[in-house]
Amino acid sequence: MTDTVADAKRALRSRLVTARTERDPDVRAADGEALARWLDATPVPLHTGDTVGAYVSIGTEPDTSALLSALADRGLRVLVPVTADGPATALTWAQYTSRADLAPGRFGLREPTGERLSADAIDTATLVFVPALAVDRAGTRLGRGAGYYDRSLTTTTAELVAVVHDAELLAEVPGDGHDVPMGWALTPHAGFTRLTRPGAVGTQARRVPDQR
């Protein structure tokens, strides 16, 4: 990564983190409920027993509580990241069943208390919801900078979905060759938006009627 790209990423992260801290908690909660209502428009059909990757949101991230509950209620096998003891180069996983089965983990995370699975467990997923500070319409994702997801999603064939607030789907995000491209964005109000990498043809958004 060049110094120019690294500096651009740091500056954008700072701006986005500040904007998130200024969001009204009630709006964040409502947006989290909205994310779950888009499950009828997932990029790939989901069937009972299918494996889906997701994550337990923290802090000012888009709230995934309702999304996780909706995935589990559909009989899906939901894998979320867990922190490994000591240094790790890729994420390991555990199955999410309910919020009642979460316990405090490292770095302020809440994690399932069940069996720890290997890093390649995510390769069985058909769809993976990925945390992001922003994503652009070419599929470039801006994460927190640790690179865990970029190291963990290199072999999966799943559709990768960056979960962001609507204002965080940007025209352009600074990136480099190590960034794993996202195929879709999920935002509370626009739903699933197809992201088009250079050389691909067209974009599309998948929408379903408001189910409130």
Coordinates of N, CA and C in Angstrom, one line a residue:
M1 N 0.8 -1.2 0.0 CA 0.0 0.0 0.0 C 0.9 1.2 0.0
T2 N 0.6 2.1 -0.9 CA 1.4 3.4 -1.0 C 1.1 4.3 0.2
D3 N 2.0 5.2 0.5 CA 1.7 6.2 1.6 C 0.5 7.0 1.2
T4 N 0.3 7.3 -0.1 CA -0.8 8.1 -0.5 C -2.1 7.5 -0.3
V5 N -2.2 6.2 -0.6 CA -3.5 5.4 -0.4 C -3.7 5.3 1.1
A6 N -2.6 4.9 1.9 CA -2.8 4.8 3.3 C -3.3 6.1 4.0
D7 N -2.7 7.2 3.6 CA -3.1 8.5 4.1 C -4.6 8.8 3.8
A8 N -5.0 8.5 2.6 CA -6.3 8.7 2.1 C -7.3 7.8 2.9
K9 N -6.9 6.6 3.2 CA -7.8 5.7 4.0 C -7.9 6.2 5.4
R10 N -6.8 6.7 6.0 CA -6.9 7.2 7.4 C -7.8 8.4 7.5
A11 N -7.6 9.3 6.5 CA -8.5 10.5 6.5 C -9.9 10.2 6.4
L12 N -10.3 9.3 5.5 CA -11.7 8.9 5.3 C -12.2 8.2 6.5
R13 N -11.4 7.3 7.1 CA -11.9 6.6 8.3 C -12.2 7.6 9.4
S14 N -11.3 8.6 9.6 CA -11.5 9.6 10.6 C -12.9 10.3 10.4
R15 N -13.1 10.7 9.2 CA -14.3 11.4 8.9 C -15.6 10.6 9.1
L16 N -15.5 9.3 8.7 CA -16.7 8.4 8.8 C -16.9 8.1 10.3
V17 N -15.9 7.8 11.0 CA -16.1 7.5 12.5 C -16.7 8.6 13.2
T18 N -16.2 9.9 12.9 CA -16.8 11.0 13.5 C -18.3 11.2 13.2
A19 N -18.6 10.9 11.9 CA -20.0 11.0 11.5 C -20.9 10.0 12.2
R20 N -20.3 8.8 12.4 CA -21.1 7.7 13.1 C -21.4 8.1 14.5
T21 N -20.4 8.7 15.2 CA -20.6 9.1 16.6 C -21.7 10.1 16.8
E22 N -22.0 10.9 15.7 CA -23.0 11.9 15.8 C -24.4 11.4 15.4
R23 N -24.5 10.2 15.0 CA -25.8 9.7 14.7 C -26.7 9.5 15.9
D24 N -28.0 9.8 15.8 CA -28.9 9.6 16.9 C -29.1 8.1 17.2
P25 N -29.0 7.7 18.4 CA -29.1 6.2 18.7 C -30.5 5.7 18.3
D26 N -31.5 6.5 18.4 CA -32.8 6.0 18.0 C -32.9 5.7 16.5
V27 N -32.2 6.6 15.7 CA -32.1 6.4 14.3 C -31.3 5.1 13.9
R28 N -30.3 4.9 14.7 CA -29.4 3.7 14.5 C -30.3 2.5 14.7
A29 N -31.1 2.5 15.8 CA -31.9 1.3 16.1 C -32.9 1.1 15.0
A30 N -33.6 2.1 14.6 CA -34.6 2.0 13.5 C -33.9 1.5 12.2
D31 N -32.7 1.9 11.9 CA -32.0 1.5 10.7 C -31.7 0.0 10.8
G32 N -31.3 -0.5 12.0 CA -31.0 -1.9 12.2 C -32.3 -2.7 12.0
E33 N -33.4 -2.3 12.4 CA -34.6 -3.0 12.1 C -34.9 -3.1 10.6
A34 N -34.6 -2.0 9.9 CA -34.8 -1.9 8.4 C -33.9 -2.9 7.7
L35 N -32.6 -3.0 8.2 CA -31.7 -4.0 7.5 C -32.3 -5.4 7.4
A36 N -33.0 -5.8 8.5 CA -33.5 -7.2 8.6 C -34.7 -7.3 7.6
R37 N -35.4 -6.2 7.3 CA -36.6 -6.4 6.4 C -36.1 -6.6 5.0
W38 N -34.9 -6.4 4.6 CA -34.4 -6.7 3.3 C -34.1 -8.1 3.0
L39 N -34.2 -9.0 3.9 CA -33.8 -10.4 3.7 C -34.6 -11.1 2.6
D40 N -35.8 -10.6 2.3 CA -36.5 -11.3 1.2 C -35.9 -10.9 -0.2
A41 N -34.9 -10.0 -0.2 CA -34.3 -9.6 -1.4 C -32.8 -9.9 -1.5
T42 N -32.4 -11.0 -0.8 CA -30.9 -11.3 -0.7 C -30.4 -11.7 -2.1
P43 N -29.1 -11.4 -2.4 CA -28.6 -11.7 -3.7 C -28.7 -13.1 -4.2
V44 N -28.7 -14.1 -3.2 CA -28.9 -15.5 -3.5 C -30.0 -16.0 -2.6
P45 N -30.8 -16.9 -3.1 CA -31.9 -17.4 -2.2 C -31.3 -18.2 -1.1
L46 N -31.9 -18.0 0.1 CA -31.5 -18.7 1.3 C -32.5 -19.7 1.7
H47 N -32.0 -20.9 2.0 CA -32.8 -22.1 2.4 C -32.4 -22.6 3.7
T48 N -33.4 -23.2 4.4 CA -33.1 -23.8 5.7 C -31.9 -24.6 5.7
G49 N -31.0 -24.4 6.6 CA -29.7 -25.2 6.7 C -28.6 -24.6 6.0
D50 N -28.8 -23.6 5.1 CA -27.7 -22.9 4.5 C -26.8 -22.2 5.5
T51 N -25.5 -22.0 5.1 CA -24.6 -21.3 6.0 C -24.5 -19.8 5.5
V52 N -24.6 -18.9 6.4 CA -24.5 -17.5 6.2 C -23.5 -16.9 7.1
G53 N -22.6 -16.0 6.7 CA -21.7 -15.3 7.5 C -22.2 -14.0 7.9
A54 N -22.0 -13.6 9.1 CA -22.5 -12.2 9.6 C -21.6 -11.8 10.7
Y55 N -22.0 -10.8 11.5 CA -21.2 -10.3 12.6 C -22.1 -9.7 13.7
V56 N -21.6 -9.6 14.9 CA -22.3 -8.9 16.0 C -21.8 -7.5 16.0
S57 N -22.7 -6.6 15.7 CA -22.2 -5.2 15.7 C -21.9 -4.6 17.0
I58 N -21.0 -3.6 17.1 CA -20.6 -3.0 18.3 C -20.6 -1.5 18.0
G59 N -20.7 -0.7 19.1 CA -20.6 0.7 19.1 C -21.6 1.4 18.1
T60 N -21.0 2.2 17.2 CA -21.8 2.9 16.2 C -22.0 2.3 14.9
E61 N -21.6 1.0 14.8 CA -21.8 0.3 13.5 C -23.3 0.1 13.3
P62 N -23.7 0.0 12.0 CA -25.1 -0.4 11.8 C -25.5 -1.6 12.6
D63 N -26.6 -1.5 13.3 CA -27.1 -2.4 14.3 C -27.5 -3.7 13.6
T64 N -26.8 -4.8 13.8 CA -27.2 -6.1 13.2 C -28.0 -7.0 14.1
S65 N -28.5 -6.5 15.2 CA -29.2 -7.4 16.1 C -30.5 -8.0 15.5
A66 N -31.3 -7.2 14.8 CA -32.5 -7.7 14.2 C -32.1 -8.6 13.0
L67 N -31.1 -8.2 12.3 CA -30.6 -9.1 11.1 C -30.2 -10.4 11.6
L68 N -29.4 -10.5 12.6 CA -29.0 -11.8 13.1 C -30.2 -12.7 13.6
S69 N -31.1 -12.0 14.3 CA -32.3 -12.8 14.8 C -33.1 -13.3 13.6
A70 N -33.2 -12.5 12.6 CA -34.0 -12.9 11.4 C -33.4 -14.0 10.7
L71 N -32.0 -14.0 10.6 CA -31.3 -15.1 9.9 C -31.5 -16.4 10.7
A72 N -31.3 -16.3 12.0 CA -31.4 -17.5 12.8 C -32.9 -18.1 12.8
D73 N -33.8 -17.2 12.8 CA -35.2 -17.6 12.8 C -35.6 -18.3 11.5
R74 N -34.9 -18.1 10.4 CA -35.1 -18.8 9.2 C -34.5 -20.2 9.1
G75 N -33.8 -20.6 10.2 CA -33.2 -21.9 10.2 C -31.9 -21.9 9.5
L76 N -31.2 -20.8 9.4 CA -29.9 -20.8 8.7 C -28.8 -21.0 9.8
R77 N -27.7 -21.5 9.3 CA -26.5 -21.7 10.1 C -25.7 -20.4 10.0
V78 N -25.7 -19.6 11.1 CA -25.2 -18.3 11.0 C -23.8 -18.3 11.7
L79 N -22.7 -18.0 11.0 CA -21.4 -17.9 11.6 C -21.0 -16.5 11.8
V80 N -20.4 -16.2 12.9 CA -19.9 -14.9 13.2 C -18.5 -15.0 13.7
P81 N -17.7 -14.0 13.5 CA -16.3 -14.0 13.9 C -16.1 -14.1 15.5
V82 N -15.1 -14.8 15.9 CA -14.7 -14.8 17.3 C -13.2 -14.5 17.3
T83 N -12.7 -13.9 18.4 CA -11.3 -13.5 18.6 C -10.5 -14.7 19.0
A84 N -9.4 -14.9 18.4 CA -8.5 -16.0 18.8 C -7.6 -15.5 19.9
D85 N -7.1 -16.5 20.7 CA -6.1 -16.2 21.7 C -4.8 -16.0 21.0
G86 N -4.2 -14.8 21.3 CA -2.9 -14.5 20.7 C -3.1 -13.9 19.3
P87 N -2.0 -13.7 18.6 CA -2.1 -13.1 17.3 C -2.7 -14.0 16.3
A88 N -3.5 -13.4 15.3 CA -4.1 -14.2 14.3 C -4.0 -13.5 13.0
T89 N -3.9 -14.3 11.9 CA -3.8 -13.8 10.6 C -5.2 -13.8 9.9
A90 N -6.1 -14.6 10.4 CA -7.4 -14.7 9.8 C -8.5 -14.9 10.9
L91 N -9.7 -14.6 10.6 CA -10.8 -14.8 11.5 C -11.1 -16.2 11.8
T92 N -11.5 -16.6 13.0 CA -12.1 -17.8 13.3 C -13.6 -17.6 13.6
W93 N -14.4 -18.6 13.7 CA -15.8 -18.4 13.6 C -16.5 -19.3 14.7
A94 N -17.7 -18.9 15.0 CA -18.6 -19.7 15.9 C -20.0 -19.5 15.4
Q95 N -20.9 -20.5 15.7 CA -22.3 -20.4 15.3 C -23.1 -19.5 16.2
Y96 N -23.8 -18.5 15.6 CA -24.7 -17.7 16.3 C -26.1 -18.3 16.4
T97 N -26.6 -18.4 17.7 CA -28.0 -19.0 17.8 C -28.9 -17.9 18.4
S98 N -28.5 -17.1 19.3 CA -29.4 -16.1 19.9 C -28.5 -15.1 20.7
R99 N -29.0 -13.9 20.9 CA -28.3 -12.9 21.7 C -28.0 -13.4 23.1
A100 N -28.9 -14.3 23.6 CA -28.8 -14.8 25.0 C -27.5 -15.7 25.1
D101 N -27.0 -16.2 24.0 CA -25.8 -17.1 24.1 C -24.5 -16.3 23.8
L102 N -24.6 -15.0 23.8 CA -23.4 -14.2 23.6 C -22.8 -13.8 24.9
A103 N -21.4 -13.8 24.9 CA -20.7 -13.4 26.1 C -19.6 -12.4 25.7
P104 N -19.1 -11.6 26.7 CA -18.1 -10.6 26.4 C -16.8 -11.3 25.9
G105 N -16.2 -10.8 24.8 CA -15.0 -11.3 24.2 C -13.9 -10.2 24.3
R106 N -12.9 -10.4 23.5 CA -11.8 -9.4 23.5 C -12.2 -8.2 22.7
F107 N -11.6 -7.0 22.9 CA -11.8 -5.8 22.2 C -13.2 -5.3 22.3
G108 N -13.9 -5.6 23.3 CA -15.3 -5.1 23.5 C -16.3 -5.8 22.7
L109 N -16.0 -6.9 22.1 CA -16.9 -7.7 21.2 C -17.8 -8.6 22.1
R110 N -18.9 -9.0 21.6 CA -19.8 -10.0 22.1 C -19.8 -11.2 21.2
E111 N -19.5 -12.4 21.8 CA -19.3 -13.6 20.9 C -20.1 -14.8 21.4
P112 N -20.4 -15.7 20.5 CA -21.1 -16.9 20.9 C -20.2 -17.7 21.8
T113 N -20.8 -18.5 22.7 CA -20.1 -19.3 23.7 C -19.9 -20.7 23.2
G114 N -20.4 -21.0 22.0 CA -20.3 -22.4 21.5 C -18.9 -22.7 20.9
E115 N -18.9 -23.9 20.2 CA -17.7 -24.4 19.6 C -17.0 -23.4 18.7
R116 N -15.7 -23.3 18.9 CA -14.9 -22.4 18.0 C -14.6 -23.2 16.7
L117 N -14.8 -22.6 15.6 CA -14.6 -23.3 14.3 C -13.4 -22.7 13.6
S118 N -12.8 -23.4 12.7 CA -11.6 -23.0 12.0 C -11.8 -21.8 11.1
A119 N -10.7 -21.2 10.6 CA -10.8 -20.1 9.7 C -11.6 -20.4 8.4
D120 N -11.4 -21.7 7.9 CA -12.0 -22.0 6.6 C -13.5 -22.4 6.8
A121 N -14.1 -22.3 8.0 CA -15.5 -22.7 8.1 C -16.3 -21.7 7.3
I122 N -15.9 -20.5 7.0 CA -16.7 -19.5 6.3 C -16.7 -19.9 4.8
D123 N -15.9 -20.8 4.4 CA -15.9 -21.2 2.9 C -17.2 -22.0 2.6
T124 N -17.9 -22.4 3.6 CA -19.2 -23.1 3.3 C -20.4 -22.2 3.1
A125 N -20.1 -20.9 3.4 CA -21.2 -19.9 3.3 C -21.6 -19.6 1.9
T126 N -22.9 -19.3 1.7 CA -23.3 -18.8 0.4 C -23.4 -17.3 0.3
L127 N -23.5 -16.7 1.5 CA -23.6 -15.2 1.6 C -22.9 -14.8 2.9
V128 N -22.2 -13.7 2.8 CA -21.5 -13.2 4.0 C -21.7 -11.7 4.1
F129 N -22.3 -11.3 5.3 CA -22.4 -9.9 5.6 C -21.2 -9.4 6.3
V130 N -20.6 -8.3 5.7 CA -19.2 -7.9 6.2 C -19.3 -6.5 6.7
P131 N -18.8 -6.2 7.9 CA -18.8 -4.8 8.4 C -17.9 -3.9 7.6
A132 N -18.3 -2.7 7.5 CA -17.5 -1.7 6.7 C -17.8 -0.3 7.2
L133 N -16.8 0.5 7.1 CA -17.0 2.0 7.3 C -17.6 2.6 6.1
A134 N -17.2 2.1 4.9 CA -17.8 2.6 3.7 C -17.5 1.6 2.6
V135 N -18.2 1.7 1.5 CA -17.9 0.8 0.3 C -18.3 1.7 -0.9
D136 N -17.6 1.5 -2.0 CA -17.9 2.3 -3.2 C -18.6 1.4 -4.2
R137 N -19.0 2.1 -5.3 CA -19.8 1.4 -6.3 C -19.0 0.4 -7.2
A138 N -17.7 0.4 -7.0 CA -16.9 -0.6 -7.6 C -16.6 -1.8 -6.7
G139 N -17.1 -1.7 -5.5 CA -16.9 -2.8 -4.6 C -15.7 -2.7 -3.6
T140 N -15.0 -1.6 -3.6 CA -13.9 -1.4 -2.7 C -14.4 -1.0 -1.3
R141 N -14.0 -1.8 -0.3 CA -14.5 -1.7 1.0 C -13.5 -1.0 1.9
L142 N -13.9 -0.1 2.7 CA -13.0 0.5 3.7 C -13.4 -0.1 5.1
G143 N -12.4 -0.9 5.7 CA -12.6 -1.4 7.0 C -11.9 -0.6 8.1
R144 N -11.7 -1.2 9.2 CA -11.0 -0.6 10.3 C -9.5 -0.5 10.1
G145 N -9.0 -1.3 9.2 CA -7.6 -1.2 8.9 C -6.7 -2.4 9.4
A146 N -7.3 -3.3 10.1 CA -6.5 -4.5 10.6 C -6.3 -5.5 9.5
G147 N -7.2 -5.6 8.6 CA -7.1 -6.5 7.5 C -7.6 -7.9 7.7
Y148 N -8.3 -8.1 8.8 CA -8.7 -9.5 9.1 C -9.7 -10.0 8.0
Y149 N -10.6 -9.2 7.6 CA -11.6 -9.7 6.6 C -10.9 -9.9 5.3
D150 N -10.0 -9.1 4.9 CA -9.3 -9.2 3.6 C -8.5 -10.5 3.6
R151 N -8.0 -11.0 4.8 CA -7.2 -12.2 4.9 C -8.2 -13.4 5.0
S152 N -9.4 -13.2 5.4 CA -10.3 -14.3 5.7 C -11.2 -14.7 4.6
L153 N -11.4 -13.8 3.6 CA -12.4 -14.0 2.6 C -11.8 -14.3 1.2
T154 N -10.6 -14.7 1.2 CA -9.9 -14.8 -0.1 C -10.3 -16.1 -0.8
T155 N -10.8 -17.1 -0.1 CA -11.1 -18.4 -0.7 C -12.6 -18.7 -0.8
T156 N -13.4 -17.9 -0.2 CA -14.8 -18.2 -0.2 C -15.4 -17.8 -1.6
T157 N -16.4 -18.6 -2.0 CA -17.2 -18.3 -3.2 C -18.5 -17.6 -2.9
A158 N -18.7 -17.2 -1.6 CA -20.0 -16.6 -1.2 C -20.1 -15.2 -1.8
E159 N -21.4 -14.8 -1.9 CA -21.6 -13.3 -2.2 C -21.3 -12.5 -1.0
L160 N -20.4 -11.5 -1.2 CA -20.0 -10.7 -0.1 C -20.8 -9.4 -0.1
V161 N -21.3 -9.0 1.1 CA -22.2 -7.9 1.2 C -21.7 -6.9 2.3
A162 N -21.3 -5.7 1.9 CA -20.8 -4.7 2.9 C -22.0 -4.1 3.5
V163 N -22.1 -4.0 4.8 CA -23.3 -3.4 5.5 C -22.8 -2.0 6.0
V164 N -23.5 -1.0 5.5 CA -23.2 0.4 5.8 C -24.4 1.2 5.9
H165 N -24.3 2.4 6.5 CA -25.3 3.4 6.4 C -25.5 3.9 5.0
D166 N -26.6 4.4 4.7 CA -26.9 4.8 3.3 C -25.8 5.8 2.8
A167 N -25.5 6.8 3.7 CA -24.5 7.8 3.3 C -23.1 7.3 3.1
E168 N -22.8 6.0 3.5 CA -21.5 5.4 3.4 C -21.3 4.6 2.2
L169 N -22.3 4.5 1.3 CA -22.2 4.0 -0.1 C -21.7 5.1 -0.9
L170 N -20.4 5.1 -1.3 CA -19.7 6.3 -1.9 C -19.4 6.0 -3.3
A171 N -19.1 7.1 -4.0 CA -18.7 7.0 -5.4 C -17.3 6.3 -5.5
E172 N -16.4 6.6 -4.6 CA -15.1 6.1 -4.7 C -14.5 6.0 -3.3
V173 N -13.8 4.9 -3.0 CA -13.1 4.6 -1.8 C -11.7 4.3 -2.1
P174 N -10.7 4.8 -1.4 CA -9.3 4.5 -1.8 C -9.0 3.0 -1.4
G175 N -8.3 2.3 -2.3 CA -8.1 0.9 -2.1 C -6.8 0.5 -2.8
D176 N -6.4 -0.8 -2.5 CA -5.2 -1.4 -3.1 C -5.5 -2.8 -3.4
G177 N -4.5 -3.5 -3.9 CA -4.7 -4.9 -4.4 C -5.0 -5.9 -3.4
H178 N -4.8 -5.6 -2.1 CA -5.1 -6.5 -1.0 C -6.5 -6.5 -0.6
D179 N -7.3 -5.5 -1.0 CA -8.7 -5.3 -0.6 C -9.6 -6.3 -1.3
V180 N -10.2 -7.2 -0.5 CA -11.2 -8.2 -1.2 C -12.4 -7.4 -1.6
P181 N -12.8 -7.5 -2.9 CA -13.9 -6.7 -3.4 C -15.3 -7.2 -2.9
M182 N -16.2 -6.3 -2.6 CA -17.5 -6.7 -2.2 C -18.4 -6.7 -3.5
G183 N -19.4 -7.7 -3.5 CA -20.3 -7.8 -4.6 C -21.5 -6.9 -4.4
W184 N -21.9 -6.6 -3.2 CA -23.1 -6.0 -2.9 C -22.9 -5.0 -1.7
A185 N -23.7 -4.0 -1.6 CA -23.9 -3.2 -0.3 C -25.3 -3.5 0.2
L186 N -25.4 -3.4 1.5 CA -26.8 -3.4 2.1 C -26.9 -2.2 3.0
T187 N -27.8 -1.4 2.7 CA -28.1 -0.2 3.5 C -29.5 -0.2 4.0
P188 N -29.8 0.6 5.1 CA -31.2 0.5 5.6 C -32.3 0.9 4.7
H189 N -32.1 2.0 3.9 CA -33.1 2.5 3.0 C -33.1 2.0 1.6
A190 N -31.9 1.7 1.0 CA -31.8 1.3 -0.4 C -31.8 -0.2 -0.5
G191 N -31.6 -0.9 0.6 CA -31.5 -2.4 0.5 C -30.3 -2.9 -0.1
F192 N -30.3 -3.9 -0.9 CA -29.2 -4.5 -1.6 C -28.9 -3.8 -2.9
T193 N -27.7 -3.3 -3.0 CA -27.2 -2.6 -4.2 C -26.1 -3.4 -4.8
R194 N -26.2 -3.8 -6.1 CA -25.1 -4.5 -6.8 C -24.0 -3.5 -7.0
L195 N -22.8 -4.0 -6.7 CA -21.6 -3.2 -6.9 C -20.8 -3.8 -8.1
T196 N -20.4 -2.9 -9.0 CA -19.8 -3.3 -10.3 C -18.3 -3.0 -10.3
R197 N -17.5 -4.0 -10.4 CA -16.1 -3.8 -10.5 C -15.7 -3.4 -11.9
P198 N -14.6 -2.7 -12.1 CA -14.2 -2.3 -13.5 C -14.2 -3.5 -14.5
G199 N -14.8 -3.3 -15.6 CA -14.9 -4.3 -16.6 C -16.2 -5.1 -16.6
A200 N -17.0 -5.0 -15.4 CA -18.3 -5.6 -15.4 C -19.3 -4.6 -16.0
V201 N -20.5 -5.2 -16.3 CA -21.5 -4.4 -17.0 C -22.7 -4.2 -16.2
G202 N -23.0 -2.9 -16.0 CA -24.3 -2.6 -15.3 C -24.3 -2.7 -13.8
T203 N -25.3 -2.1 -13.2 CA -25.5 -2.3 -11.8 C -27.0 -2.4 -11.6
Q204 N -27.4 -3.0 -10.4 CA -28.8 -3.1 -10.1 C -29.0 -3.1 -8.6
A205 N -30.2 -2.7 -8.2 CA -30.5 -2.7 -6.8 C -31.7 -3.7 -6.7
R206 N -31.7 -4.5 -5.6 CA -32.8 -5.4 -5.3 C -33.6 -4.8 -4.2
R207 N -34.9 -4.6 -4.5 CA -35.8 -4.0 -3.6 C -37.0 -4.8 -3.3
V208 N -37.5 -4.7 -2.1 CA -38.8 -5.4 -1.8 C -39.7 -4.3 -1.2
P209 N -41.0 -4.5 -1.2 CA -41.9 -3.5 -0.6 C -41.6 -3.4 0.9
D210 N -41.8 -2.2 1.5 CA -41.7 -2.0 2.9 C -42.6 -2.9 3.6
Q211 N -42.1 -3.7 4.6 CA -42.9 -4.7 5.3 C -43.4 -4.2 6.6
R212 N -43.2 -2.9 6.9 CA -43.6 -2.5 8.2 C -45.2 -2.4 8.3

